[in-house]
């Protein structure tokens, strides 16, 4: 059902008014007094899903079949009314919802995929696209997976996103920038754009993006991928993020599967080995923090699983399984559902008082407690990846 912009703005205003009178999101007590929990990977993934749906997912402005995830929990008025939102976090939420529906298809899960996609389209106001190539790459990936795995499609949404991604190509640099008109060409945009384009039939362009990462942004000493480069000028930001390794692995995995070129397989093997050596602690992906970086570990885990499933990379599978065991054993619980930390290697420590009180304390980071949707999505993504590997016998 299409909604006019006038009706959309009226509904949004009404939604803000209604949420102003709504009760704040309830938060129970946090506890480390948890049982061993289910041993089955599918059940653990389901509990992570249930926790996010219960705490974060809510109707967008009271509109039918439109939902989004509140960026924090417990959520204040601005968060509950989606006055603040984040396109790429919602794309990751949608992708996790696709994971869950593919793990065990139910009408409720398929409906949630539809509602989240429509929520993104509605809250974005102007259409499916925006100015940021990383954002659009992630949404294209999620919508394509909804189509391929669930048979759920949204008019020409994927076509519109693909067209904008292709139009972002800068032939003088040989890559897409972070956003329209920008001079920063970074892995967080190039990686998901390349993965999306490879899956949508633009294999040649995806291959050129992979070459850019390999030749321009790879540390020749340790094999890890840098954040990005400014052009013209060639000033490289040598920051190393787990996110960047994840999307580089994902892109090379897609190309290895689609071209059969052993070069791409060898690159995947090298990237997985480099990430395992340089970005894990006791076999567990190193911690990030809150906000955007809360998603970085989960993105690496997702594409390690893809490398394991597509290319039979046992090292990648081992890292995912090790991370999943650590994240699960170190979780806390609120109202019987898991709460994960930004550091999968440390316990989410519990103190007296409600979760809201604890999470707002200056000691929250030391307690490995986070209110951010991004951190919880990383763990859900990880546990879905762990399930897929286990179901495949890896």
Short mmCIF file of C-alpha atoms in Angstrom, two decimals:
data_model
loop_
_atom_site.label_atom_id
_atom_site.label_comp_id
_atom_site.label_asym_id
_atom_site.label_seq_id
_atom_site.Cartn_x
_atom_site.Cartn_y
_atom_site.Cartn_z
CA UNK A 1 0.00 0.00 0.00
CA UNK A 2 1.49 3.33 -1.07
CA UNK A 3 1.12 6.28 1.30
CA UNK A 4 1.30 9.88 0.10
CA UNK A 5 3.91 12.16 1.60
CA UNK A 6 1.17 14.33 3.12
CA UNK A 7 -0.44 11.32 4.81
CA UNK A 8 2.99 10.14 5.89
CA UNK A 9 3.81 13.44 7.60
CA UNK A 10 0.41 13.56 9.27
CA UNK A 11 0.83 10.00 10.51
CA UNK A 12 4.32 10.77 11.75
CA UNK A 13 3.09 13.77 13.70
CA UNK A 14 0.28 11.76 15.21
CA UNK A 15 2.71 9.00 16.08
CA UNK A 16 4.96 11.41 17.95
CA UNK A 17 1.98 12.72 19.92
CA UNK A 18 0.84 9.22 20.82
CA UNK A 19 4.28 8.13 21.97
CA UNK A 20 4.55 11.22 24.14
CA UNK A 21 1.78 9.78 26.27
CA UNK A 22 2.98 6.20 26.10
CA UNK A 23 4.61 4.53 29.07
CA UNK A 24 8.42 4.39 28.91
CA UNK A 25 9.90 1.12 27.79
CA UNK A 26 9.98 -1.13 30.82
CA UNK A 27 13.29 -2.61 31.89
CA UNK A 28 13.53 -5.39 34.41
CA UNK A 29 16.44 -6.39 36.59
CA UNK A 30 19.69 -7.53 35.06
CA UNK A 31 21.13 -10.76 36.37
CA UNK A 32 24.11 -13.02 35.83
CA UNK A 33 22.21 -15.80 37.58
CA UNK A 34 21.56 -17.57 34.31
CA UNK A 35 21.22 -21.24 33.50
CA UNK A 36 23.46 -22.96 31.00
CA UNK A 37 20.59 -22.37 28.62
CA UNK A 38 19.77 -24.38 25.53
CA UNK A 39 22.58 -26.31 23.91
CA UNK A 40 20.99 -26.15 20.47
CA UNK A 41 22.38 -23.36 18.32
CA UNK A 42 18.98 -22.71 16.76
CA UNK A 43 17.40 -22.13 20.16
CA UNK A 44 20.13 -19.70 21.17
CA UNK A 45 19.61 -17.75 17.96
CA UNK A 46 15.88 -17.74 18.62
CA UNK A 47 16.36 -16.29 22.12
CA UNK A 48 18.60 -13.53 20.75
CA UNK A 49 15.89 -12.80 18.19
CA UNK A 50 13.16 -12.74 20.84
CA UNK A 51 15.16 -10.35 23.01
CA UNK A 52 15.56 -7.78 20.22
CA UNK A 53 11.97 -8.10 19.04
CA UNK A 54 10.67 -7.63 22.60
CA UNK A 55 12.95 -4.71 23.50
CA UNK A 56 13.59 -2.81 20.30
CA UNK A 57 11.10 -3.58 17.50
CA UNK A 58 7.99 -1.43 17.48
CA UNK A 59 5.44 0.06 15.11
CA UNK A 60 6.53 3.09 13.11
CA UNK A 61 4.16 5.97 13.89
CA UNK A 62 1.21 3.59 14.29
CA UNK A 63 1.22 2.79 10.57
CA UNK A 64 0.11 -0.71 9.52
CA UNK A 65 2.79 -3.23 8.55
CA UNK A 66 5.61 -0.80 9.29
CA UNK A 67 8.16 -1.43 12.02
CA UNK A 68 11.65 -0.32 12.97
CA UNK A 69 14.10 -1.00 15.76
CA UNK A 70 14.59 1.60 18.49
CA UNK A 71 18.30 2.39 18.62
CA UNK A 72 18.57 1.94 22.39
CA UNK A 73 16.72 0.09 25.11
CA UNK A 74 15.13 1.29 27.31
CA UNK A 75 14.00 3.93 24.80
CA UNK A 76 13.12 7.55 25.53
CA UNK A 77 10.55 9.63 23.66
CA UNK A 78 12.86 10.53 20.77
CA UNK A 79 13.80 6.88 20.27
CA UNK A 80 10.24 5.58 20.64
CA UNK A 81 8.95 8.04 18.03
CA UNK A 82 11.92 7.38 15.69
CA UNK A 83 12.89 11.03 15.74
CA UNK A 84 16.40 9.59 15.62
CA UNK A 85 17.05 6.60 13.40
CA UNK A 86 19.90 4.95 11.52
CA UNK A 87 19.36 3.55 8.02
CA UNK A 88 22.19 1.04 8.10
CA UNK A 89 21.33 -0.33 11.56
CA UNK A 90 17.80 -0.96 10.28
CA UNK A 91 19.24 -2.74 7.22
CA UNK A 92 21.21 -5.00 9.57
CA UNK A 93 18.06 -5.62 11.64
CA UNK A 94 16.22 -6.57 8.45
CA UNK A 95 19.04 -8.92 7.44
CA UNK A 96 18.89 -10.64 10.84
CA UNK A 97 15.12 -10.96 10.49
CA UNK A 98 15.74 -12.69 7.15
CA UNK A 99 18.18 -15.04 8.92
CA UNK A 100 15.51 -15.96 11.46
CA UNK A 101 12.77 -16.52 8.86
CA UNK A 102 15.14 -18.71 6.86
CA UNK A 103 16.13 -20.67 9.97
CA UNK A 104 12.48 -21.44 10.72
CA UNK A 105 9.90 -19.91 8.45
CA UNK A 106 6.73 -18.78 10.21
CA UNK A 107 4.05 -16.28 9.13
CA UNK A 108 5.09 -13.95 11.98
CA UNK A 109 8.73 -13.91 10.88
CA UNK A 110 7.90 -13.29 7.22
CA UNK A 111 5.49 -10.53 8.26
CA UNK A 112 8.28 -8.97 10.32
CA UNK A 113 10.61 -8.94 7.31
CA UNK A 114 7.90 -7.17 5.30
CA UNK A 115 7.14 -4.68 8.08
CA UNK A 116 10.79 -3.80 8.67
CA UNK A 117 11.48 -3.24 4.97
CA UNK A 118 8.39 -1.07 4.66
CA UNK A 119 9.39 0.76 7.82
CA UNK A 120 12.78 1.62 6.33
CA UNK A 121 11.16 2.85 3.12
CA UNK A 122 8.62 4.95 5.04
CA UNK A 123 11.03 6.49 7.57
CA UNK A 124 13.52 7.31 4.80
CA UNK A 125 10.75 9.60 3.42
CA UNK A 126 12.21 10.09 -0.08
CA UNK A 127 12.44 6.48 -1.25
CA UNK A 128 14.65 3.46 -0.86
CA UNK A 129 17.90 5.28 -1.62
CA UNK A 130 19.94 7.95 0.13
CA UNK A 131 23.34 9.63 -0.32
CA UNK A 132 25.45 6.99 1.44
CA UNK A 133 26.79 4.03 -0.52
CA UNK A 134 27.45 1.92 2.56
CA UNK A 135 23.81 2.35 3.64
CA UNK A 136 22.46 1.44 0.21
CA UNK A 137 24.80 -1.51 -0.14
CA UNK A 138 23.58 -2.99 3.14
CA UNK A 139 19.92 -2.53 2.28
CA UNK A 140 20.43 -4.03 -1.18
CA UNK A 141 22.04 -7.08 0.45
CA UNK A 142 19.17 -7.52 2.91
CA UNK A 143 16.42 -7.06 0.30
CA UNK A 144 18.15 -9.42 -2.12
CA UNK A 145 18.38 -12.10 0.58
CA UNK A 146 14.69 -11.60 1.42
CA UNK A 147 13.92 -12.19 -2.26
CA UNK A 148 16.21 -15.20 -2.78
CA UNK A 149 15.61 -16.98 0.54
CA UNK A 150 12.00 -16.07 1.30
CA UNK A 151 10.46 -15.03 -2.00
CA UNK A 152 9.63 -11.61 -0.54
CA UNK A 153 10.20 -8.67 -2.85
CA UNK A 154 9.36 -4.98 -2.84
CA UNK A 155 8.52 -3.66 -6.30
CA UNK A 156 11.70 -2.27 -7.87
CA UNK A 157 13.51 -1.53 -4.60
CA UNK A 158 16.53 -3.67 -5.46
CA UNK A 159 16.71 -2.20 -8.96
CA UNK A 160 16.68 1.34 -7.61
CA UNK A 161 19.44 0.56 -5.12
CA UNK A 162 21.56 -1.25 -7.73
CA UNK A 163 21.23 1.70 -10.13
CA UNK A 164 22.42 4.16 -7.48
CA UNK A 165 25.33 1.92 -6.50
CA UNK A 166 26.44 1.59 -10.12
CA UNK A 167 26.06 5.34 -10.64
CA UNK A 168 28.37 5.90 -7.67
CA UNK A 169 31.31 4.40 -9.55
CA UNK A 170 34.19 6.86 -9.97
CA UNK A 171 36.20 5.70 -13.01
CA UNK A 172 39.16 7.93 -12.19
CA UNK A 173 39.60 6.25 -8.78
CA UNK A 174 38.18 2.82 -9.55
CA UNK A 175 35.82 2.67 -6.58
CA UNK A 176 32.73 4.18 -4.97
CA UNK A 177 33.09 6.87 -2.30
CA UNK A 178 31.60 6.85 1.17
CA UNK A 179 28.76 9.12 -0.01
CA UNK A 180 27.71 11.07 -3.05
CA UNK A 181 30.23 13.77 -3.99
CA UNK A 182 32.73 12.78 -1.29
CA UNK A 183 36.47 12.28 -1.82
CA UNK A 184 36.85 9.52 0.78
CA UNK A 185 36.86 6.02 -0.68
CA UNK A 186 36.51 3.65 2.23
CA UNK A 187 36.20 -0.06 2.87
CA UNK A 188 32.90 0.29 4.82
CA UNK A 189 31.25 1.53 1.59
CA UNK A 190 33.25 -0.39 -1.01
CA UNK A 191 32.78 -3.76 0.72
CA UNK A 192 28.97 -3.93 0.98
CA UNK A 193 28.61 -2.24 -2.41
CA UNK A 194 30.81 -4.92 -3.95
CA UNK A 195 28.96 -7.77 -2.22
CA UNK A 196 25.61 -6.38 -3.36
CA UNK A 197 26.78 -5.85 -6.94
CA UNK A 198 28.30 -9.34 -7.16
CA UNK A 199 25.01 -10.89 -6.04
CA UNK A 200 23.02 -8.69 -8.42
CA UNK A 201 24.99 -9.66 -11.53
CA UNK A 202 27.56 -6.84 -11.67
CA UNK A 203 30.47 -9.23 -11.17
CA UNK A 204 32.98 -7.23 -13.21
CA UNK A 205 32.45 -4.06 -11.21
CA UNK A 206 32.51 -6.04 -7.96
CA UNK A 207 35.84 -7.49 -9.06
CA UNK A 208 37.27 -4.02 -9.62
CA UNK A 209 36.17 -3.00 -6.14
CA UNK A 210 37.94 -6.05 -4.71
CA UNK A 211 41.08 -5.07 -6.61
CA UNK A 212 40.90 -1.60 -5.10
CA UNK A 213 40.76 -3.01 -1.57
CA UNK A 214 43.55 -5.50 -2.24
CA UNK A 215 45.91 -3.10 -4.01
CA UNK A 216 45.19 0.22 -2.33
CA UNK A 217 44.03 -0.55 1.22
CA UNK A 218 45.79 -3.75 2.28
CA UNK A 219 48.63 -3.72 4.80
CA UNK A 220 51.29 -5.79 3.08
CA UNK A 221 52.89 -6.72 6.41
CA UNK A 222 49.91 -8.21 8.26
CA UNK A 223 47.36 -8.64 5.47
CA UNK A 224 44.65 -6.56 7.14
CA UNK A 225 42.53 -3.99 5.30
CA UNK A 226 42.71 -0.30 6.18
CA UNK A 227 39.69 1.98 6.55
CA UNK A 228 40.02 4.16 3.43
CA UNK A 229 41.87 6.65 1.24
CA UNK A 230 41.28 10.27 0.26
CA UNK A 231 41.46 11.02 -3.46
CA UNK A 232 42.99 12.99 -4.94
CA UNK A 233 46.04 13.00 -2.73
CA UNK A 234 46.24 9.36 -1.69
CA UNK A 235 46.16 9.99 2.08
CA UNK A 236 45.33 6.63 3.65
CA UNK A 237 43.49 6.22 6.95
CA UNK A 238 45.32 3.21 8.40
CA UNK A 239 42.73 2.46 11.05
CA UNK A 240 41.93 -1.26 11.16
CA UNK A 241 38.36 -2.31 11.95
CA UNK A 242 36.87 -5.79 12.24
CA UNK A 243 34.06 -4.50 9.97
CA UNK A 244 36.53 -3.88 7.13
CA UNK A 245 37.93 -7.41 7.32
CA UNK A 246 34.40 -8.81 7.30
CA UNK A 247 33.27 -7.05 4.14
CA UNK A 248 36.58 -7.74 2.37
CA UNK A 249 36.19 -11.44 3.18
CA UNK A 250 32.57 -11.30 2.04
CA UNK A 251 33.43 -9.65 -1.28
CA UNK A 252 36.28 -12.04 -2.11
CA UNK A 253 34.08 -14.99 -1.12
CA UNK A 254 31.35 -13.87 -3.53
CA UNK A 255 33.88 -13.52 -6.34
CA UNK A 256 35.48 -16.89 -5.60
CA UNK A 257 32.07 -18.57 -5.75
CA UNK A 258 30.95 -16.76 -8.91
CA UNK A 259 34.13 -16.78 -10.99
CA UNK A 260 35.89 -19.94 -9.84
CA UNK A 261 39.13 -17.95 -9.86
CA UNK A 262 41.53 -19.47 -7.33
CA UNK A 263 43.04 -16.03 -6.73
CA UNK A 264 39.91 -14.96 -4.86
CA UNK A 265 39.90 -18.16 -2.79
CA UNK A 266 43.54 -17.55 -1.82
CA UNK A 267 42.71 -13.99 -0.84
CA UNK A 268 39.89 -15.21 1.39
CA UNK A 269 42.24 -17.66 3.07
CA UNK A 270 44.80 -14.90 3.65
CA UNK A 271 42.21 -12.47 5.03
CA UNK A 272 40.72 -15.06 7.38
CA UNK A 273 44.18 -15.96 8.65
CA UNK A 274 45.08 -12.29 9.12
CA UNK A 275 41.86 -11.58 11.03
CA UNK A 276 42.38 -14.68 13.18
CA UNK A 277 45.93 -13.63 14.03
CA UNK A 278 45.46 -9.90 14.45
CA UNK A 279 41.86 -9.35 15.50
CA UNK A 280 41.00 -12.12 17.94
CA UNK A 281 41.74 -12.66 21.60
CA UNK A 282 41.73 -16.28 22.76
CA UNK A 283 40.03 -17.09 19.47
CA UNK A 284 37.25 -14.51 19.97
CA UNK A 285 36.83 -11.44 17.76
CA UNK A 286 38.10 -8.41 19.65
CA UNK A 287 35.62 -6.03 21.22
CA UNK A 288 34.47 -2.83 19.62
CA UNK A 289 32.34 -0.35 21.55
CA UNK A 290 28.84 1.06 21.37
CA UNK A 291 27.13 3.01 18.61
CA UNK A 292 28.13 2.05 15.02
CA UNK A 293 31.10 -0.04 16.12
CA UNK A 294 28.77 -2.32 18.05
CA UNK A 295 27.93 -3.96 14.72
CA UNK A 296 31.52 -4.52 13.64
CA UNK A 297 32.07 -7.91 15.31
CA UNK A 298 28.83 -9.32 14.00
CA UNK A 299 29.63 -8.28 10.43
CA UNK A 300 32.97 -10.06 10.60
CA UNK A 301 31.27 -13.15 12.04
CA UNK A 302 28.61 -13.16 9.29
CA UNK A 303 31.16 -13.14 6.49
CA UNK A 304 33.48 -15.59 8.19
CA UNK A 305 30.48 -17.94 8.14
CA UNK A 306 29.95 -17.20 4.45
CA UNK A 307 33.58 -18.09 3.75
CA UNK A 308 33.20 -21.31 5.71
CA UNK A 309 29.97 -22.31 3.96
CA UNK A 310 30.97 -21.30 0.42
CA UNK A 311 34.64 -22.26 0.46
CA UNK A 312 34.83 -24.83 3.27
CA UNK A 313 37.16 -22.59 5.27
CA UNK A 314 37.51 -24.42 8.60
CA UNK A 315 39.48 -21.60 10.24
CA UNK A 316 36.60 -19.20 9.64
CA UNK A 317 34.10 -21.71 11.03
CA UNK A 318 36.22 -22.26 14.14
CA UNK A 319 36.34 -18.52 14.90
CA UNK A 320 32.56 -18.22 14.60
CA UNK A 321 31.92 -21.19 16.89
CA UNK A 322 34.42 -19.92 19.46
CA UNK A 323 32.82 -16.47 19.46
CA UNK A 324 29.32 -17.91 19.81
CA UNK A 325 30.30 -20.02 22.83
CA UNK A 326 31.95 -17.01 24.47
CA UNK A 327 29.11 -14.57 23.79
CA UNK A 328 26.53 -17.01 25.10
CA UNK A 329 28.43 -18.01 28.23
CA UNK A 330 29.18 -14.38 29.11
CA UNK A 331 25.65 -13.04 28.60
CA UNK A 332 23.41 -11.67 31.31
CA UNK A 333 19.63 -11.88 31.31
CA UNK A 334 16.81 -9.38 31.70
CA UNK A 335 13.32 -10.83 32.13
CA UNK A 336 14.63 -14.22 31.10
CA UNK A 337 16.04 -13.09 27.75
CA UNK A 338 19.73 -12.69 26.89
CA UNK A 339 21.61 -9.41 27.05
CA UNK A 340 25.01 -9.41 25.34
CA UNK A 341 28.03 -7.21 25.85
CA UNK A 342 30.18 -5.40 23.32
CA UNK A 343 33.05 -7.65 24.42
CA UNK A 344 32.12 -11.29 23.87
CA UNK A 345 35.12 -12.36 25.94
CA UNK A 346 33.93 -10.67 29.16
CA UNK A 347 30.95 -11.31 31.37
CA UNK A 348 28.12 -8.83 31.34
CA UNK A 349 28.29 -8.14 35.04
CA UNK A 350 25.17 -7.60 37.10
CA UNK A 351 24.67 -5.25 40.00
CA UNK A 352 21.62 -4.47 42.04
CA UNK A 353 19.02 -2.24 40.43
CA UNK A 354 17.18 -2.14 37.16
CA UNK A 355 18.91 -2.36 33.81
CA UNK A 356 18.01 1.25 33.05
CA UNK A 357 19.80 2.43 36.17
CA UNK A 358 22.86 0.31 35.52
CA UNK A 359 23.16 1.17 31.85
CA UNK A 360 23.16 4.89 32.58
CA UNK A 361 25.99 4.65 35.11
CA UNK A 362 29.51 5.74 34.14
CA UNK A 363 30.61 2.20 34.98
CA UNK A 364 28.42 0.66 32.28
CA UNK A 365 31.36 0.13 29.91
CA UNK A 366 33.39 -1.53 32.65
CA UNK A 367 30.40 -3.78 33.34
CA UNK A 368 30.24 -4.65 29.61
CA UNK A 369 26.64 -3.43 29.52
CA UNK A 370 25.19 -1.70 26.47
CA UNK A 371 21.77 -0.28 25.65
CA UNK A 372 22.57 -0.09 21.94
CA UNK A 373 20.67 -2.08 19.34
CA UNK A 374 23.94 -2.39 17.39
CA UNK A 375 25.61 -4.46 20.12
CA UNK A 376 22.64 -6.81 20.47
CA UNK A 377 22.35 -7.18 16.69
CA UNK A 378 26.00 -8.25 16.52
CA UNK A 379 25.30 -11.10 18.91
CA UNK A 380 22.11 -12.13 17.10
CA UNK A 381 24.03 -12.09 13.80
CA UNK A 382 26.75 -14.23 15.37
CA UNK A 383 24.33 -16.81 16.77
CA UNK A 384 22.50 -17.10 13.45
CA UNK A 385 25.87 -17.66 11.75
CA UNK A 386 26.76 -20.29 14.35
CA UNK A 387 23.45 -22.04 13.64
CA UNK A 388 23.97 -22.04 9.86
CA UNK A 389 27.41 -23.59 10.24
CA UNK A 390 26.18 -26.22 12.69
CA UNK A 391 23.21 -27.10 10.46
CA UNK A 392 25.65 -27.56 7.57
CA UNK A 393 27.76 -29.94 9.67
CA UNK A 394 30.68 -27.57 10.06
#
